[in-house]
PDB file of C-alpha atoms in Angstrom:
ATOM      1  CA  UNK A   1      -3.814 -31.044 -58.046  1.00 47.00           C
ATOM      2  CA  UNK A   2      -6.803 -30.558 -55.690  1.00 48.00           C
ATOM      3  CA  UNK A   3      -5.987 -33.876 -54.037  1.00 49.00           C
ATOM      4  CA  UNK A   4      -2.398 -32.903 -53.399  1.00 52.00           C
ATOM      5  CA  UNK A   5      -3.474 -29.565 -51.816  1.00 51.00           C
ATOM      6  CA  UNK A   6      -5.940 -31.386 -49.559  1.00 51.00           C
ATOM      7  CA  UNK A   7      -3.227 -33.804 -48.518  1.00 54.00           C
ATOM      8  CA  UNK A   8      -0.918 -30.893 -47.647  1.00 50.00           C
ATOM      9  CA  UNK A   9      -3.637 -29.185 -45.581  1.00 51.00           C
ATOM     10  CA  UNK A  10      -4.451 -32.392 -43.742  1.00 53.00           C
ATOM     11  CA  UNK A  11      -0.791 -32.955 -42.996  1.00 52.00           C
ATOM     12  CA  UNK A  12      -0.471 -29.356 -41.633  1.00 53.00           C
ATOM     13  CA  UNK A  13      -3.423 -29.724 -39.219  1.00 58.00           C
ATOM     14  CA  UNK A  14      -2.525 -31.234 -35.827  1.00 58.00           C
ATOM     15  CA  UNK A  15      -3.967 -34.676 -35.374  1.00 66.00           C
ATOM     16  CA  UNK A  16      -5.333 -36.179 -32.149  1.00 64.00           C
ATOM     17  CA  UNK A  17      -2.187 -38.248 -31.834  1.00 68.00           C
ATOM     18  CA  UNK A  18      -0.002 -35.127 -31.966  1.00 72.00           C
ATOM     19  CA  UNK A  19      -2.118 -33.511 -29.243  1.00 69.00           C
ATOM     20  CA  UNK A  20      -1.772 -36.536 -26.967  1.00 71.00           C
ATOM     21  CA  UNK A  21       1.989 -36.564 -27.521  1.00 72.00           C
ATOM     22  CA  UNK A  22       2.265 -32.888 -26.604  1.00 73.00           C
ATOM     23  CA  UNK A  23       0.197 -33.499 -23.458  1.00 69.00           C
ATOM     24  CA  UNK A  24       2.499 -36.368 -22.475  1.00 70.00           C
ATOM     25  CA  UNK A  25       5.540 -34.093 -22.903  1.00 72.00           C
ATOM     26  CA  UNK A  26       4.245 -31.643 -20.282  1.00 75.00           C
ATOM     27  CA  UNK A  27       5.925 -32.084 -16.918  1.00 77.00           C
ATOM     28  CA  UNK A  28       2.945 -32.330 -14.581  1.00 78.00           C
ATOM     29  CA  UNK A  29       4.906 -32.665 -11.337  1.00 83.00           C
ATOM     30  CA  UNK A  30       5.261 -28.882 -10.650  1.00 82.00           C
ATOM     31  CA  UNK A  31       1.550 -28.367 -11.328  1.00 84.00           C
ATOM     32  CA  UNK A  32       0.626 -31.171  -8.935  1.00 88.00           C
ATOM     33  CA  UNK A  33       2.796 -29.658  -6.190  1.00 88.00           C
ATOM     34  CA  UNK A  34       1.364 -26.178  -6.790  1.00 88.00           C
ATOM     35  CA  UNK A  35      -2.253 -27.335  -7.016  1.00 90.00           C
ATOM     36  CA  UNK A  36      -3.058 -27.180  -3.240  1.00 90.00           C
ATOM     37  CA  UNK A  37      -1.720 -23.650  -2.889  1.00 90.00           C
ATOM     38  CA  UNK A  38      -3.499 -22.553  -6.073  1.00 90.00           C
ATOM     39  CA  UNK A  39      -6.734 -24.013  -4.732  1.00 92.00           C
ATOM     40  CA  UNK A  40      -6.348 -22.156  -1.404  1.00 92.00           C
ATOM     41  CA  UNK A  41      -5.464 -18.915  -3.208  1.00 88.00           C
ATOM     42  CA  UNK A  42      -8.534 -19.255  -5.416  1.00 88.00           C
ATOM     43  CA  UNK A  43     -10.672 -19.907  -2.338  1.00 90.00           C
ATOM     44  CA  UNK A  44      -9.489 -16.979  -0.221  1.00 90.00           C
ATOM     45  CA  UNK A  45      -8.595 -14.435  -2.925  1.00 89.00           C
ATOM     46  CA  UNK A  46     -10.341 -15.137  -6.217  1.00 91.00           C
ATOM     47  CA  UNK A  47     -13.752 -16.130  -4.832  1.00 91.00           C
ATOM     48  CA  UNK A  48     -14.131 -13.078  -2.519  1.00 91.00           C
ATOM     49  CA  UNK A  49     -12.983 -10.800  -5.336  1.00 92.00           C
ATOM     50  CA  UNK A  50     -15.534 -12.193  -7.803  1.00 92.00           C
ATOM     51  CA  UNK A  51     -18.265 -12.071  -5.133  1.00 92.00           C
ATOM     52  CA  UNK A  52     -17.357  -8.440  -4.404  1.00 92.00           C
ATOM     53  CA  UNK A  53     -17.674  -7.603  -8.111  1.00 93.00           C
ATOM     54  CA  UNK A  54     -21.156  -9.164  -8.203  1.00 92.00           C
ATOM     55  CA  UNK A  55     -22.251  -7.346  -5.033  1.00 92.00           C
ATOM     56  CA  UNK A  56     -21.022  -4.021  -6.414  1.00 92.00           C
ATOM     57  CA  UNK A  57     -23.777  -4.229  -9.074  1.00 93.00           C
ATOM     58  CA  UNK A  58     -26.473  -5.045  -6.503  1.00 91.00           C
ATOM     59  CA  UNK A  59     -28.740  -3.283  -4.014  1.00 89.00           C
ATOM     60  CA  UNK A  60     -27.389  -5.263  -1.046  1.00 88.00           C
ATOM     61  CA  UNK A  61     -27.902  -3.368   2.203  1.00 86.00           C
ATOM     62  CA  UNK A  62     -29.461  -3.951   5.605  1.00 83.00           C
ATOM     63  CA  UNK A  63     -32.968  -4.247   4.082  1.00 84.00           C
ATOM     64  CA  UNK A  64     -31.906  -6.457   1.197  1.00 83.00           C
ATOM     65  CA  UNK A  65     -29.198  -8.553   2.754  1.00 82.00           C
ATOM     66  CA  UNK A  66     -30.447 -11.947   1.533  1.00 82.00           C
ATOM     67  CA  UNK A  67     -32.867 -10.944  -1.224  1.00 85.00           C
ATOM     68  CA  UNK A  68     -30.536  -8.584  -3.067  1.00 84.00           C
ATOM     69  CA  UNK A  69     -30.872  -8.075  -6.794  1.00 87.00           C
ATOM     70  CA  UNK A  70     -28.793  -6.537  -9.553  1.00 87.00           C
ATOM     71  CA  UNK A  71     -29.360  -2.874 -10.319  1.00 85.00           C
ATOM     72  CA  UNK A  72     -26.636  -2.157 -12.870  1.00 87.00           C
ATOM     73  CA  UNK A  73     -24.173   0.697 -12.524  1.00 90.00           C
ATOM     74  CA  UNK A  74     -26.145   2.697  -9.952  1.00 91.00           C
ATOM     75  CA  UNK A  75     -23.592   2.161  -7.181  1.00 91.00           C
ATOM     76  CA  UNK A  76     -20.703   3.313  -9.355  1.00 93.00           C
ATOM     77  CA  UNK A  77     -22.690   6.369 -10.485  1.00 93.00           C
ATOM     78  CA  UNK A  78     -23.528   7.164  -6.848  1.00 90.00           C
ATOM     79  CA  UNK A  79     -19.845   6.952  -5.895  1.00 91.00           C
ATOM     80  CA  UNK A  80     -18.703   9.345  -8.621  1.00 92.00           C
ATOM     81  CA  UNK A  81     -21.553  11.800  -7.968  1.00 91.00           C
ATOM     82  CA  UNK A  82     -20.940  11.853  -4.214  1.00 88.00           C
ATOM     83  CA  UNK A  83     -18.900  14.966  -3.247  1.00 88.00           C
ATOM     84  CA  UNK A  84     -17.436  13.031  -0.312  1.00 88.00           C
ATOM     85  CA  UNK A  85     -15.652  10.708  -2.731  1.00 90.00           C
ATOM     86  CA  UNK A  86     -13.575  13.511  -4.235  1.00 91.00           C
ATOM     87  CA  UNK A  87     -12.983  15.161  -0.838  1.00 91.00           C
ATOM     88  CA  UNK A  88     -11.752  11.954   0.743  1.00 92.00           C
ATOM     89  CA  UNK A  89      -9.831  11.040  -2.415  1.00 92.00           C
ATOM     90  CA  UNK A  90      -7.956  14.358  -2.192  1.00 93.00           C
ATOM     91  CA  UNK A  91      -7.213  13.755   1.470  1.00 93.00           C
ATOM     92  CA  UNK A  92      -6.027  10.234   0.662  1.00 93.00           C
ATOM     93  CA  UNK A  93      -3.634  11.584  -1.977  1.00 93.00           C
ATOM     94  CA  UNK A  94      -2.312  14.152   0.523  1.00 95.00           C
ATOM     95  CA  UNK A  95      -2.060  11.465   3.214  1.00 94.00           C
ATOM     96  CA  UNK A  96      -0.111   9.142   0.900  1.00 94.00           C
ATOM     97  CA  UNK A  97       2.279  11.760  -0.501  1.00 95.00           C
ATOM     98  CA  UNK A  98       3.207  13.286   2.875  1.00 95.00           C
ATOM     99  CA  UNK A  99       3.664   9.885   4.491  1.00 94.00           C
ATOM    100  CA  UNK A 100       5.786   8.506   1.639  1.00 93.00           C
ATOM    101  CA  UNK A 101       7.936  11.624   1.542  1.00 94.00           C
ATOM    102  CA  UNK A 102       8.838  11.380   5.226  1.00 94.00           C
ATOM    103  CA  UNK A 103       9.077   7.575   5.208  1.00 93.00           C
ATOM    104  CA  UNK A 104      11.606   7.589   2.371  1.00 93.00           C
ATOM    105  CA  UNK A 105      13.646  10.642   3.392  1.00 93.00           C
ATOM    106  CA  UNK A 106      13.896   9.687   7.078  1.00 93.00           C
ATOM    107  CA  UNK A 107      14.437   5.997   6.239  1.00 91.00           C
ATOM    108  CA  UNK A 108      17.196   6.580   3.668  1.00 90.00           C
ATOM    109  CA  UNK A 109      18.886   9.236   5.840  1.00 91.00           C
ATOM    110  CA  UNK A 110      19.017   6.896   8.835  1.00 90.00           C
ATOM    111  CA  UNK A 111      20.149   3.994   6.644  1.00 90.00           C
ATOM    112  CA  UNK A 112      23.074   6.046   5.337  1.00 88.00           C
ATOM    113  CA  UNK A 113      24.037   6.922   8.932  1.00 88.00           C
ATOM    114  CA  UNK A 114      23.754   3.316  10.097  1.00 87.00           C
ATOM    115  CA  UNK A 115      25.843   2.148   7.150  1.00 85.00           C
ATOM    116  CA  UNK A 116      28.763   4.178   8.479  1.00 82.00           C
ATOM    117  CA  UNK A 117      31.213   2.831  11.034  1.00 80.00           C
ATOM    118  CA  UNK A 118      29.629   4.555  14.022  1.00 78.00           C
ATOM    119  CA  UNK A 119      29.944   3.282  17.567  1.00 80.00           C
ATOM    120  CA  UNK A 120      26.972   1.283  18.866  1.00 78.00           C
ATOM    121  CA  UNK A 121      25.190   1.130  15.511  1.00 76.00           C
ATOM    122  CA  UNK A 122      23.781  -2.325  16.379  1.00 78.00           C
ATOM    123  CA  UNK A 123      21.885  -0.770  19.294  1.00 82.00           C
ATOM    124  CA  UNK A 124      20.670   2.114  17.147  1.00 82.00           C
ATOM    125  CA  UNK A 125      19.338  -0.389  14.597  1.00 79.00           C
ATOM    126  CA  UNK A 126      17.335  -2.207  17.276  1.00 80.00           C
ATOM    127  CA  UNK A 127      15.938   1.026  18.729  1.00 82.00           C
ATOM    128  CA  UNK A 128      14.969   2.408  15.323  1.00 82.00           C
ATOM    129  CA  UNK A 129      13.170  -0.811  14.348  1.00 80.00           C
ATOM    130  CA  UNK A 130      11.013  -0.734  17.500  1.00 80.00           C
ATOM    131  CA  UNK A 131       8.224   1.447  16.000  1.00 80.00           C
ATOM    132  CA  UNK A 132       7.780  -1.163  13.269  1.00 78.00           C
ATOM    133  CA  UNK A 133       7.980  -4.126  15.675  1.00 80.00           C
ATOM    134  CA  UNK A 134       5.219  -2.918  18.004  1.00 83.00           C
ATOM    135  CA  UNK A 135       1.686  -3.914  16.879  1.00 85.00           C
ATOM    136  CA  UNK A 136       0.141  -1.080  14.911  1.00 84.00           C
ATOM    137  CA  UNK A 137      -3.065  -0.787  16.909  1.00 85.00           C
ATOM    138  CA  UNK A 138      -1.129  -0.455  20.197  1.00 88.00           C
ATOM    139  CA  UNK A 139       0.994   2.316  18.736  1.00 87.00           C
ATOM    140  CA  UNK A 140      -2.060   4.095  17.302  1.00 89.00           C
ATOM    141  CA  UNK A 141      -3.931   4.014  20.624  1.00 90.00           C
ATOM    142  CA  UNK A 142      -0.839   5.222  22.491  1.00 90.00           C
ATOM    143  CA  UNK A 143      -0.452   8.152  20.118  1.00 91.00           C
ATOM    144  CA  UNK A 144      -4.154   8.933  20.499  1.00 91.00           C
ATOM    145  CA  UNK A 145      -3.531   9.296  24.234  1.00 91.00           C
ATOM    146  CA  UNK A 146      -0.475  11.483  23.591  1.00 92.00           C
ATOM    147  CA  UNK A 147      -2.588  13.810  21.419  1.00 91.00           C
ATOM    148  CA  UNK A 148      -5.290  14.233  24.077  1.00 87.00           C
ATOM    149  CA  UNK A 149      -5.984  17.954  24.192  1.00 83.00           C
ATOM    150  CA  UNK A 150      -6.136  18.193  27.982  1.00 83.00           C
ATOM    151  CA  UNK A 151      -3.841  15.501  29.361  1.00 85.00           C
ATOM    152  CA  UNK A 152      -1.743  14.433  26.369  1.00 88.00           C
ATOM    153  CA  UNK A 153       2.037  14.701  26.485  1.00 91.00           C
ATOM    154  CA  UNK A 154       2.212  16.559  23.159  1.00 91.00           C
ATOM    155  CA  UNK A 155       0.244  19.555  24.419  1.00 89.00           C
ATOM    156  CA  UNK A 156       2.097  19.509  27.751  1.00 90.00           C
ATOM    157  CA  UNK A 157       5.392  19.774  25.864  1.00 91.00           C
ATOM    158  CA  UNK A 158       4.018  22.602  23.695  1.00 90.00           C
ATOM    159  CA  UNK A 159       2.954  24.506  26.823  1.00 89.00           C
ATOM    160  CA  UNK A 160       6.433  24.046  28.314  1.00 89.00           C
ATOM    161  CA  UNK A 161       7.826  25.856  25.267  1.00 88.00           C
ATOM    162  CA  UNK A 162       5.313  28.674  25.683  1.00 87.00           C
ATOM    163  CA  UNK A 163       3.011  27.564  22.849  1.00 88.00           C
ATOM    164  CA  UNK A 164      -0.773  27.306  22.880  1.00 86.00           C
ATOM    165  CA  UNK A 165      -2.308  23.818  23.263  1.00 86.00           C
ATOM    166  CA  UNK A 166      -3.661  22.360  20.027  1.00 87.00           C
ATOM    167  CA  UNK A 167      -7.118  20.770  19.762  1.00 87.00           C
ATOM    168  CA  UNK A 168      -5.647  17.759  18.004  1.00 87.00           C
ATOM    169  CA  UNK A 169      -8.574  15.345  18.068  1.00 88.00           C
ATOM    170  CA  UNK A 170     -11.449  17.851  18.096  1.00 87.00           C
ATOM    171  CA  UNK A 171     -10.921  19.380  14.664  1.00 89.00           C
ATOM    172  CA  UNK A 172     -10.805  17.854  11.198  1.00 89.00           C
ATOM    173  CA  UNK A 173      -7.254  18.849  10.307  1.00 91.00           C
ATOM    174  CA  UNK A 174      -6.008  18.443  13.878  1.00 91.00           C
ATOM    175  CA  UNK A 175      -7.100  14.798  13.892  1.00 91.00           C
ATOM    176  CA  UNK A 176      -5.734  14.323  10.369  1.00 92.00           C
ATOM    177  CA  UNK A 177      -2.361  15.756  11.446  1.00 93.00           C
ATOM    178  CA  UNK A 178      -2.316  13.522  14.524  1.00 93.00           C
ATOM    179  CA  UNK A 179      -2.919  10.434  12.363  1.00 93.00           C
ATOM    180  CA  UNK A 180      -0.274  11.647   9.912  1.00 93.00           C
ATOM    181  CA  UNK A 181       2.396  12.069  12.595  1.00 93.00           C
ATOM    182  CA  UNK A 182       1.539   8.654  14.032  1.00 93.00           C
ATOM    183  CA  UNK A 183       1.884   6.930  10.674  1.00 92.00           C
ATOM    184  CA  UNK A 184       5.149   8.702   9.844  1.00 93.00           C
ATOM    185  CA  UNK A 185       6.567   7.392  13.138  1.00 91.00           C
ATOM    186  CA  UNK A 186       5.305   3.909  12.294  1.00 90.00           C
ATOM    187  CA  UNK A 187       6.443   3.759   8.682  1.00 88.00           C
ATOM    188  CA  UNK A 188      10.036   4.988   8.405  1.00 89.00           C
ATOM    189  CA  UNK A 189      11.700   1.819   9.877  1.00 89.00           C
ATOM    190  CA  UNK A 190      10.519  -0.263   6.898  1.00 90.00           C
ATOM    191  CA  UNK A 191      12.155   2.090   4.405  1.00 91.00           C
ATOM    192  CA  UNK A 192      15.256   2.254   6.610  1.00 90.00           C
ATOM    193  CA  UNK A 193      15.645  -1.532   6.627  1.00 89.00           C
ATOM    194  CA  UNK A 194      15.162  -1.799   2.858  1.00 91.00           C
ATOM    195  CA  UNK A 195      17.583   1.056   2.142  1.00 91.00           C
ATOM    196  CA  UNK A 196      20.158  -0.360   4.579  1.00 89.00           C
ATOM    197  CA  UNK A 197      20.043  -3.722   2.807  1.00 88.00           C
ATOM    198  CA  UNK A 198      20.521  -1.972  -0.534  1.00 88.00           C
ATOM    199  CA  UNK A 199      23.449   0.114   0.764  1.00 89.00           C
ATOM    200  CA  UNK A 200      25.251  -2.936   2.138  1.00 87.00           C
ATOM    201  CA  UNK A 201      25.050  -4.607  -1.271  1.00 86.00           C
ATOM    202  CA  UNK A 202      26.925  -1.757  -2.988  1.00 87.00           C
ATOM    203  CA  UNK A 203      30.584  -2.737  -3.479  1.00 87.00           C
ATOM    204  CA  UNK A 204      33.095  -0.537  -1.630  1.00 85.00           C
ATOM    205  CA  UNK A 205      35.310  -0.647  -4.709  1.00 89.00           C
ATOM    206  CA  UNK A 206      32.939   1.763  -6.481  1.00 88.00           C
ATOM    207  CA  UNK A 207      33.368   4.387  -3.760  1.00 87.00           C
ATOM    208  CA  UNK A 208      37.150   3.801  -3.681  1.00 87.00           C
ATOM    209  CA  UNK A 209      37.321   4.323  -7.443  1.00 89.00           C
ATOM    210  CA  UNK A 210      35.244   7.498  -7.080  1.00 88.00           C
ATOM    211  CA  UNK A 211      37.650   8.766  -4.394  1.00 88.00           C
ATOM    212  CA  UNK A 212      40.576   8.202  -6.751  1.00 88.00           C
ATOM    213  CA  UNK A 213      38.736  10.223  -9.411  1.00 86.00           C
ATOM    214  CA  UNK A 214      38.265  13.070  -6.917  1.00 85.00           C
ATOM    215  CA  UNK A 215      34.473  12.746  -6.528  1.00 86.00           C
ATOM    216  CA  UNK A 216      32.868  14.494  -3.576  1.00 87.00           C
ATOM    217  CA  UNK A 217      30.026  13.077  -1.426  1.00 85.00           C
ATOM    218  CA  UNK A 218      27.344  14.588  -3.672  1.00 87.00           C
ATOM    219  CA  UNK A 219      28.837  13.033  -6.816  1.00 88.00           C
ATOM    220  CA  UNK A 220      28.971   9.645  -5.104  1.00 87.00           C
ATOM    221  CA  UNK A 221      25.393  10.040  -3.863  1.00 86.00           C
ATOM    222  CA  UNK A 222      24.005  10.938  -7.290  1.00 87.00           C
ATOM    223  CA  UNK A 223      26.124   8.615  -9.438  1.00 88.00           C
ATOM    224  CA  UNK A 224      26.558   5.558  -7.196  1.00 88.00           C
ATOM    225  CA  UNK A 225      24.262   5.420  -4.178  1.00 87.00           C
ATOM    226  CA  UNK A 226      20.933   6.521  -5.678  1.00 86.00           C
ATOM    227  CA  UNK A 227      21.191   4.495  -8.959  1.00 87.00           C
ATOM    228  CA  UNK A 228      22.162   1.338  -7.057  1.00 88.00           C
ATOM    229  CA  UNK A 229      19.456   1.852  -4.442  1.00 88.00           C
ATOM    230  CA  UNK A 230      16.793   2.268  -7.113  1.00 85.00           C
ATOM    231  CA  UNK A 231      16.151  -1.481  -7.741  1.00 84.00           C
ATOM    232  CA  UNK A 232      15.347  -2.036  -4.061  1.00 87.00           C
ATOM    233  CA  UNK A 233      13.674   1.282  -3.257  1.00 88.00           C
ATOM    234  CA  UNK A 234      11.231   1.476  -6.184  1.00 86.00           C
ATOM    235  CA  UNK A 235       9.408  -1.779  -5.269  1.00 85.00           C
ATOM    236  CA  UNK A 236       9.505  -0.707  -1.597  1.00 89.00           C
ATOM    237  CA  UNK A 237       8.013   2.693  -2.470  1.00 89.00           C
ATOM    238  CA  UNK A 238       5.347   1.014  -4.602  1.00 86.00           C
ATOM    239  CA  UNK A 239       4.483  -1.315  -1.746  1.00 87.00           C
ATOM    240  CA  UNK A 240       4.592   1.551   0.746  1.00 90.00           C
ATOM    241  CA  UNK A 241       2.256   3.601  -1.426  1.00 89.00           C
ATOM    242  CA  UNK A 242      -0.306   0.797  -1.535  1.00 88.00           C
ATOM    243  CA  UNK A 243       0.017   0.167   2.214  1.00 89.00           C
ATOM    244  CA  UNK A 244      -0.305   3.858   3.057  1.00 92.00           C
ATOM    245  CA  UNK A 245      -3.181   4.439   0.638  1.00 90.00           C
ATOM    246  CA  UNK A 246      -5.017   1.544   2.291  1.00 88.00           C
ATOM    247  CA  UNK A 247      -3.904   2.246   5.851  1.00 88.00           C
ATOM    248  CA  UNK A 248      -7.108   1.829   7.784  1.00 89.00           C
ATOM    249  CA  UNK A 249      -5.840   1.164  11.315  1.00 89.00           C
ATOM    250  CA  UNK A 250      -4.048   4.414  12.062  1.00 91.00           C
ATOM    251  CA  UNK A 251      -6.713   6.774  10.712  1.00 91.00           C
ATOM    252  CA  UNK A 252      -9.537   4.818  12.317  1.00 91.00           C
ATOM    253  CA  UNK A 253      -7.945   4.369  15.761  1.00 91.00           C
ATOM    254  CA  UNK A 254      -6.338   7.790  16.147  1.00 91.00           C
ATOM    255  CA  UNK A 255      -9.466   9.663  14.990  1.00 89.00           C
ATOM    256  CA  UNK A 256     -11.782   7.241  16.829  1.00 87.00           C
ATOM    257  CA  UNK A 257     -13.697   6.208  13.708  1.00 87.00           C
ATOM    258  CA  UNK A 258     -13.415   9.423  11.715  1.00 84.00           C
ATOM    259  CA  UNK A 259     -14.242  11.978  14.415  1.00 84.00           C
ATOM    260  CA  UNK A 260     -15.159  14.745  14.482  1.00 85.00           C
ATOM    261  CA  UNK A 261     -18.403  14.192  12.548  1.00 84.00           C
ATOM    262  CA  UNK A 262     -16.956  11.736  10.008  1.00 86.00           C
ATOM    263  CA  UNK A 263     -14.573  14.371   8.681  1.00 86.00           C
ATOM    264  CA  UNK A 264     -11.293  12.574   9.386  1.00 88.00           C
ATOM    265  CA  UNK A 265     -11.408   9.850   6.783  1.00 90.00           C
ATOM    266  CA  UNK A 266      -9.411   8.576   3.884  1.00 91.00           C
ATOM    267  CA  UNK A 267     -11.050   6.446   1.207  1.00 91.00           C
ATOM    268  CA  UNK A 268     -10.538   3.085   2.870  1.00 91.00           C
ATOM    269  CA  UNK A 269     -11.805   4.172   6.308  1.00 91.00           C
ATOM    270  CA  UNK A 270     -14.852   5.782   4.678  1.00 91.00           C
ATOM    271  CA  UNK A 271     -15.591   2.547   2.811  1.00 91.00           C
ATOM    272  CA  UNK A 272     -15.458   0.644   6.108  1.00 91.00           C
ATOM    273  CA  UNK A 273     -17.806   3.164   7.722  1.00 90.00           C
ATOM    274  CA  UNK A 274     -20.278   3.017   4.840  1.00 90.00           C
ATOM    275  CA  UNK A 275     -20.181  -0.762   4.502  1.00 88.00           C
ATOM    276  CA  UNK A 276     -20.094  -2.003   8.096  1.00 88.00           C
ATOM    277  CA  UNK A 277     -21.624   0.893  10.064  1.00 87.00           C
ATOM    278  CA  UNK A 278     -24.233   2.157   7.584  1.00 88.00           C
ATOM    279  CA  UNK A 279     -24.617  -1.274   5.873  1.00 89.00           C
ATOM    280  CA  UNK A 280     -24.659   0.157   2.323  1.00 90.00           C
ATOM    281  CA  UNK A 281     -22.860  -2.987   1.212  1.00 91.00           C
ATOM    282  CA  UNK A 282     -23.403  -2.738  -2.554  1.00 91.00           C
ATOM    283  CA  UNK A 283     -22.235   0.874  -2.537  1.00 92.00           C
ATOM    284  CA  UNK A 284     -19.187  -0.031  -0.428  1.00 92.00           C
ATOM    285  CA  UNK A 285     -18.338  -2.925  -2.781  1.00 93.00           C
ATOM    286  CA  UNK A 286     -18.364  -0.581  -5.789  1.00 93.00           C
ATOM    287  CA  UNK A 287     -16.303   1.939  -3.813  1.00 92.00           C
ATOM    288  CA  UNK A 288     -13.709  -0.703  -2.933  1.00 93.00           C
ATOM    289  CA  UNK A 289     -13.376  -1.798  -6.566  1.00 93.00           C
ATOM    290  CA  UNK A 290     -12.742   1.809  -7.580  1.00 93.00           C
ATOM    291  CA  UNK A 291      -9.978   1.991  -4.948  1.00 92.00           C
ATOM    292  CA  UNK A 292      -8.548  -1.274  -6.282  1.00 91.00           C
ATOM    293  CA  UNK A 293      -8.581   0.109  -9.847  1.00 93.00           C
ATOM    294  CA  UNK A 294      -6.788   3.290  -8.752  1.00 91.00           C
ATOM    295  CA  UNK A 295      -4.045   1.348  -6.971  1.00 88.00           C
ATOM    296  CA  UNK A 296      -3.682  -1.202  -9.775  1.00 89.00           C
ATOM    297  CA  UNK A 297      -3.272   1.549 -12.376  1.00 90.00           C
ATOM    298  CA  UNK A 298      -0.786   3.400 -10.169  1.00 85.00           C
ATOM    299  CA  UNK A 299       1.303   0.321  -9.376  1.00 80.00           C
ATOM    300  CA  UNK A 300       1.432  -0.836 -12.988  1.00 83.00           C
ATOM    301  CA  UNK A 301       2.418   2.559 -14.406  1.00 84.00           C
ATOM    302  CA  UNK A 302       4.860   3.381 -11.607  1.00 79.00           C
ATOM    303  CA  UNK A 303       6.829   0.156 -11.965  1.00 74.00           C
ATOM    304  CA  UNK A 304       6.682   0.337 -15.777  1.00 77.00           C
ATOM    305  CA  UNK A 305       7.854   3.964 -16.016  1.00 75.00           C
ATOM    306  CA  UNK A 306      10.549   3.664 -13.363  1.00 71.00           C
ATOM    307  CA  UNK A 307      11.808   0.404 -14.949  1.00 67.00           C
ATOM    308  CA  UNK A 308      12.162  -1.008 -11.447  1.00 59.00           C
ATOM    309  CA  UNK A 309      12.402  -4.578 -12.640  1.00 58.00           C
ATOM    310  CA  UNK A 310      15.358  -3.877 -14.902  1.00 61.00           C
ATOM    311  CA  UNK A 311      18.922  -4.475 -13.761  1.00 55.00           C
ATOM    312  CA  UNK A 312      21.197  -1.465 -13.299  1.00 52.00           C
ATOM    313  CA  UNK A 313      24.246  -3.402 -14.437  1.00 50.00           C
TER     314      UNK A 313
END
């Protein structure tokens, strides 16, 4: 009896021959084609990420640039006990929410207009895409000139309407508002293009059937347009949130590096300042990993809860 049980167990265990046969059944061609790109991705993405994780646990700074050593969780503790982290985190949340709100509302509104049979809509499409086509740093520097308190066009227009000039770039919230307006102007064309593509994929037969049923524009918006735009807008909003949360260029260039007195920062611009101006590299590495964790958790939960990857049909 014991012999028969042993024979059954031996027969159930995979032998070396079975393993070799399963290896031979694998189609290696796709892996061979993908290997160069996987190697490059590992070199430019995975290696810097792992190195950043190691540095975040170290005392690397200007004094210990080559002879750095591990010091545990001190950098992470310093980040969470620094009042500036929570202040700039709150401003980053405000920055992201206000930008996304205007990007989506202006973008979808213009997309709905451009999806109508209006005269010259091809020209309007080109003009409205221009803010997105111009390099971001050129746009940011131009807007910085427009917000100049003495010679900028914005204050000159305000004076023409009988309003007092605003010290846009000399105060914390003035500079923050200037960066906000600049980024709203830069960001709505992306949402407009995505929404326009989604609108053009909606069959006209659905609207014709709704007209036969006596639906008004609001019923068609709520029951047809918004549900069918959701699969394209949710990933775009997720991407836009990550881009806006990490938008370094506009804040840095419009506020001239966080002026006045390092008050006009969001998290990512403060990390740059700490890491590459103050050379607190270990601290900045820990800070950047915390930002990554926040965005990863947001993106995962947002896509999961909105069921963006599921089909509407």
